mmCIF file of C-alpha atoms and ligand atoms in Angstrom:
data_model
loop_
_atom_site.group_PDB
_atom_site.id
_atom_site.type_symbol
_atom_site.label_atom_id
_atom_site.label_comp_id
_atom_site.label_asym_id
_atom_site.label_seq_id
_atom_site.Cartn_x
_atom_site.Cartn_y
_atom_site.Cartn_z
ATOM 1 C CA MET A 1 23.053 -81.457 39.122
ATOM 2 C CA LYS A 2 22.775 -85.461 38.103
ATOM 3 C CA TYR A 3 19.870 -85.374 40.300
ATOM 4 C CA LEU A 4 18.059 -82.230 38.631
ATOM 5 C CA VAL A 5 18.440 -83.227 35.336
ATOM 6 C CA SER A 6 17.178 -86.879 36.408
ATOM 7 C CA GLY A 7 14.058 -85.448 38.140
ATOM 8 C CA VAL A 8 13.823 -82.872 34.575
ATOM 9 C CA PHE A 9 13.522 -86.032 32.934
ATOM 10 C CA PHE A 10 11.132 -87.671 34.760
ATOM 11 C CA LEU A 11 8.670 -84.816 34.797
ATOM 12 C CA CYS A 12 8.773 -84.501 30.919
ATOM 13 C CA LEU A 13 8.168 -88.247 30.719
ATOM 14 C CA LEU A 14 5.371 -88.207 33.002
ATOM 15 C CA LEU A 15 4.292 -85.457 30.851
ATOM 16 C CA ILE A 16 3.956 -87.102 27.611
ATOM 17 C CA VAL A 17 2.610 -90.044 29.217
ATOM 18 C CA SER A 18 -0.010 -88.407 31.549
ATOM 19 C CA CYS A 19 -1.175 -86.360 28.140
ATOM 20 C CA ASP A 20 -1.525 -89.425 26.385
ATOM 21 C CA LYS A 21 -3.854 -91.402 28.878
ATOM 22 C CA GLY A 22 -5.819 -87.898 29.650
ATOM 23 C CA ALA A 23 -9.329 -87.782 29.270
ATOM 24 C CA ASP A 24 -8.765 -85.083 26.667
ATOM 25 C CA SER A 25 -6.307 -87.118 24.683
ATOM 26 C CA PRO A 26 -6.593 -88.207 21.391
ATOM 27 C CA ARG A 27 -5.449 -91.867 21.474
ATOM 28 C CA GLY A 28 -8.696 -94.315 20.499
ATOM 29 C CA PHE A 29 -10.060 -92.004 18.265
ATOM 30 C CA SER A 30 -10.807 -93.403 14.960
ATOM 31 C CA LEU A 31 -12.654 -92.635 12.066
ATOM 32 C CA PRO A 32 -13.612 -95.992 9.397
ATOM 33 C CA HIS A 33 -11.588 -95.471 5.821
ATOM 34 C CA GLY A 34 -13.012 -92.693 3.744
ATOM 35 C CA ASP A 35 -13.082 -92.823 -0.177
ATOM 36 C CA ALA A 36 -11.149 -89.608 -1.571
ATOM 37 C CA ASP A 37 -13.037 -89.438 -4.491
ATOM 38 C CA LEU A 38 -15.874 -88.711 -2.945
ATOM 39 C CA GLY A 39 -14.531 -86.755 -0.378
ATOM 40 C CA LYS A 40 -13.344 -84.546 -3.053
ATOM 41 C CA GLN A 41 -16.936 -84.047 -3.809
ATOM 42 C CA VAL A 42 -17.767 -82.963 -0.575
ATOM 43 C CA PHE A 43 -14.875 -80.322 -0.670
ATOM 44 C CA ILE A 44 -16.320 -79.107 -3.897
ATOM 45 C CA LYS A 45 -19.983 -79.269 -2.399
ATOM 46 C CA TYR A 46 -18.966 -77.143 0.737
ATOM 47 C CA GLN A 47 -16.877 -74.921 -1.576
ATOM 48 C CA CYS A 48 -13.999 -75.098 0.952
ATOM 49 C CA SER A 49 -12.064 -73.616 -2.167
ATOM 50 C CA GLY A 50 -13.686 -70.423 -1.382
ATOM 51 C CA CYS A 51 -11.361 -70.100 1.262
ATOM 52 C CA HIS A 52 -8.681 -72.802 0.740
ATOM 53 C CA GLN A 53 -5.811 -73.750 -1.924
ATOM 54 C CA ILE A 54 -5.438 -77.397 -2.196
ATOM 55 C CA ASP A 55 -3.749 -79.047 -5.266
ATOM 56 C CA ASP A 56 -5.755 -80.817 -8.235
ATOM 57 C CA ILE A 57 -8.674 -77.781 -7.269
ATOM 58 C CA THR A 58 -8.624 -74.115 -8.953
ATOM 59 C CA GLN A 59 -9.827 -71.683 -6.314
ATOM 60 C CA PRO A 60 -12.515 -68.880 -7.304
ATOM 61 C CA GLN A 61 -11.218 -65.672 -8.323
ATOM 62 C CA GLU A 62 -13.396 -64.384 -5.816
ATOM 63 C CA ALA A 63 -12.039 -66.293 -3.034
ATOM 64 C CA GLU A 64 -12.378 -65.057 0.491
ATOM 65 C CA PHE A 65 -9.255 -66.193 1.675
ATOM 66 C CA SER A 66 -6.289 -68.895 -0.066
ATOM 67 C CA ILE A 67 -5.201 -70.861 3.057
ATOM 68 C CA ARG A 68 -2.986 -73.489 1.997
ATOM 69 C CA LEU A 69 -4.648 -77.670 3.006
ATOM 70 C CA GLY A 70 -1.434 -79.658 2.818
ATOM 71 C CA GLY A 71 1.889 -79.639 2.830
ATOM 72 C CA LYS A 72 4.804 -79.564 5.753
ATOM 73 C CA THR A 73 4.625 -76.358 7.546
ATOM 74 C CA THR A 74 1.563 -76.299 8.724
ATOM 75 C CA GLN A 75 -0.648 -76.562 12.208
ATOM 76 C CA VAL A 76 -2.033 -79.812 11.161
ATOM 77 C CA LYS A 77 0.044 -82.656 12.172
ATOM 78 C CA THR A 78 -2.324 -85.862 13.141
ATOM 79 C CA TYR A 79 -4.713 -86.785 11.958
ATOM 80 C CA ALA A 80 -6.925 -86.273 15.192
ATOM 81 C CA GLU A 81 -5.607 -82.608 14.087
ATOM 82 C CA LEU A 82 -6.873 -82.588 10.357
ATOM 83 C CA VAL A 83 -10.758 -83.891 12.139
ATOM 84 C CA THR A 84 -10.069 -81.418 14.911
ATOM 85 C CA SER A 85 -9.494 -78.443 12.247
ATOM 86 C CA VAL A 86 -12.848 -79.458 10.162
ATOM 87 C CA ILE A 87 -15.072 -79.468 12.790
ATOM 88 C CA ASN A 88 -13.745 -77.417 15.685
ATOM 89 C CA PRO A 89 -11.535 -75.024 13.427
ATOM 90 C CA SER A 90 -11.134 -71.967 16.421
ATOM 91 C CA HIS A 91 -9.430 -74.759 18.607
ATOM 92 C CA LYS A 92 -5.994 -73.880 16.495
ATOM 93 C CA PHE A 93 -5.422 -71.111 14.220
ATOM 94 C CA ALA A 94 -3.373 -71.966 10.941
ATOM 95 C CA ARG A 95 0.332 -70.870 10.638
ATOM 96 C CA GLY A 96 1.533 -68.515 8.614
ATOM 97 C CA TYR A 97 -1.237 -66.194 8.486
ATOM 98 C CA PRO A 98 -1.850 -63.003 10.327
ATOM 99 C CA LEU A 99 -4.184 -63.831 13.278
ATOM 100 C CA SER A 100 -6.159 -60.479 12.638
ATOM 101 C CA LYS A 101 -7.209 -61.739 8.801
ATOM 102 C CA ILE A 102 -7.922 -65.398 9.964
ATOM 103 C CA GLN A 103 -9.389 -64.875 13.614
ATOM 104 C CA GLN A 104 -11.697 -62.415 15.656
ATOM 105 C CA ASP A 105 -12.356 -62.383 18.895
ATOM 106 C CA GLY A 106 -10.765 -66.085 19.347
ATOM 107 C CA THR A 107 -12.718 -67.413 17.085
ATOM 108 C CA SER A 108 -12.057 -68.886 13.481
ATOM 109 C CA LYS A 109 -13.204 -67.242 10.727
ATOM 110 C CA MET A 110 -13.735 -70.409 8.953
ATOM 111 C CA LYS A 111 -17.420 -71.723 8.325
ATOM 112 C CA VAL A 112 -18.651 -74.206 10.561
ATOM 113 C CA PHE A 113 -20.109 -77.161 9.135
ATOM 114 C CA ASN A 114 -21.692 -79.243 11.662
ATOM 115 C CA ASP A 115 -25.346 -78.543 11.340
ATOM 116 C CA VAL A 116 -24.603 -79.690 7.443
ATOM 117 C CA MET A 117 -22.378 -82.368 6.837
ATOM 118 C CA THR A 118 -23.420 -85.550 7.650
ATOM 119 C CA ILE A 119 -20.712 -88.006 8.985
ATOM 120 C CA THR A 120 -20.056 -89.593 5.798
ATOM 121 C CA GLU A 121 -19.081 -87.039 4.102
ATOM 122 C CA LEU A 122 -16.706 -85.694 6.824
ATOM 123 C CA ILE A 123 -15.169 -89.398 6.885
ATOM 124 C CA ASN A 124 -14.754 -89.095 2.724
ATOM 125 C CA LEU A 125 -13.498 -85.237 2.994
ATOM 126 C CA VAL A 126 -10.590 -86.131 5.521
ATOM 127 C CA ALA A 127 -9.893 -88.932 3.502
ATOM 128 C CA PHE A 128 -9.323 -86.661 0.127
ATOM 129 C CA ILE A 129 -7.051 -84.018 2.510
ATOM 130 C CA GLN A 130 -5.344 -87.031 4.422
ATOM 131 C CA PRO A 131 -2.877 -87.282 1.528
ATOM 132 C CA HIS A 132 -2.005 -83.875 0.809
ATOM 133 C CA TYR A 133 -0.115 -83.619 4.250
ATOM 134 C CA GLU A 134 2.145 -85.366 5.476
ATOM 135 C CA LEU A 135 0.950 -86.139 8.844
ATOM 136 C CA MET A 136 2.280 -88.348 11.564
ATOM 137 C CA PRO A 137 1.638 -91.844 11.367
ATOM 138 C CA TYR A 138 -2.323 -92.841 11.730
ATOM 139 C CA LYS A 139 -3.018 -96.528 12.839
ATOM 140 C CA ASN A 140 -7.040 -97.598 12.241
ATOM 141 C CA THR A 141 -8.209 -99.674 14.724
ATOM 142 C CA ASN A 142 -7.950 -103.011 14.173
ATOM 143 C CA TYR A 143 -10.902 -104.528 14.579
ATOM 144 C CA GLN A 144 -9.780 -108.508 14.569
ATOM 145 C CA TYR A 145 -8.835 -108.328 18.498
ATOM 146 C CA TYR A 146 -12.598 -107.759 19.182
ATOM 147 C CA THR A 147 -14.883 -110.198 19.650
ATOM 148 C CA TYR A 148 -18.513 -109.554 19.208
HETATM 149 C C1 HEC B 201 -15.243 -68.439 4.787
HETATM 150 C C2 HEC B 201 -13.725 -69.686 4.619
HETATM 151 C C3 HEC B 201 -13.806 -70.786 4.859
HETATM 152 C C4 HEC B 201 -14.092 -72.014 3.961
HETATM 153 C C5 HEC B 201 -15.268 -71.701 3.650
HETATM 154 C C6 HEC B 201 -13.534 -72.993 4.403
HETATM 155 N N1 HEC B 201 -12.444 -73.038 5.432
HETATM 156 FE FE1 HEC B 201 -10.988 -73.286 6.215
HETATM 157 N N2 HEC B 201 -10.208 -72.507 7.071
HETATM 158 C C7 HEC B 201 -10.041 -70.887 6.624
HETATM 159 C C8 HEC B 201 -9.493 -70.549 7.866
HETATM 160 C C9 HEC B 201 -9.439 -68.318 7.831
HETATM 161 C C10 HEC B 201 -9.177 -71.010 8.608
HETATM 162 C C11 HEC B 201 -7.739 -70.082 9.142
HETATM 163 C C12 HEC B 201 -7.902 -70.534 10.643
HETATM 164 C C13 HEC B 201 -7.758 -71.801 11.448
HETATM 165 O O1 HEC B 201 -7.212 -72.104 11.530
HETATM 166 O O2 HEC B 201 -9.459 -71.950 12.005
HETATM 167 C C14 HEC B 201 -9.341 -72.383 8.251
HETATM 168 C C15 HEC B 201 -8.203 -73.511 8.691
HETATM 169 C C16 HEC B 201 -8.685 -74.918 8.167
HETATM 170 C C17 HEC B 201 -7.543 -75.737 8.270
HETATM 171 C C18 HEC B 201 -6.523 -75.679 9.184
HETATM 172 C C19 HEC B 201 -5.493 -75.398 8.240
HETATM 173 C C20 HEC B 201 -4.296 -75.687 8.658
HETATM 174 O O3 HEC B 201 -3.346 -75.177 8.411
HETATM 175 O O4 HEC B 201 -3.949 -75.570 10.007
HETATM 176 C C21 HEC B 201 -8.646 -76.749 7.702
HETATM 177 C C22 HEC B 201 -7.493 -78.523 7.236
HETATM 178 C C23 HEC B 201 -9.226 -76.369 6.762
HETATM 179 N N3 HEC B 201 -9.800 -75.074 6.271
HETATM 180 C C24 HEC B 201 -10.636 -77.071 6.199
HETATM 181 C C25 HEC B 201 -11.573 -76.377 5.498
HETATM 182 C C26 HEC B 201 -12.575 -77.399 4.935
HETATM 183 C C27 HEC B 201 -12.086 -79.223 4.867
HETATM 184 C C28 HEC B 201 -13.357 -76.775 4.473
HETATM 185 C C29 HEC B 201 -14.724 -77.206 3.146
HETATM 186 C C30 HEC B 201 -15.506 -78.377 4.489
HETATM 187 C C31 HEC B 201 -12.789 -75.973 4.512
HETATM 188 N N4 HEC B 201 -11.783 -75.101 5.622
HETATM 189 C C32 HEC B 201 -13.923 -74.212 4.543
HETATM 190 C C33 HEC B 201 -11.569 -70.258 6.120
HETATM 191 C C34 HEC B 201 -12.476 -71.564 5.686
#
């Protein structure tokens, strides 16, 4: 029994460690600091409120969806997940909504902005949305250790 328990423990540990170091791991992912005020303008420019509810921005009456951005009870738990949910919406679906409403055949009903949004806009947009979530601590790369 003792061996079984420690075996399971070791297996879990191995899974956690291997996940973090795998080629698909978000480890090392880091965008530069963004400007939240400019990000709010990006949010307005791309009419995210047409489908999303976020503090400080009123949703238009004719909004297609009212999917809340921010708060605790969401799928988005880390910085990497927040960026992913914008550039790859079908990766994981928002929690708390009927799947039949928010996706079709595994594809999110969220509009994809990858061909129109600049990377600077994305960086600022994320800086605007991020404080609305209680995300797990995210460490920016500390560039002082690099030598050029
Ligand atoms: C046409 C409607 C539509 C528009 C426009 C839209 N979204 Fe979405 N968005 C969705 C839907 C539907 C979901 C839920 C399905 C999913 O998670 O992909 C979603 C999910 C998200 C999520 C994940 C929420 C969670 O709790 O998991 C984020 C973050 C997000 N959208 C950000 C944005 C941003 C930023 C914009 C503007 C640049 C935007 N969306 C524009 C429909 C839209």
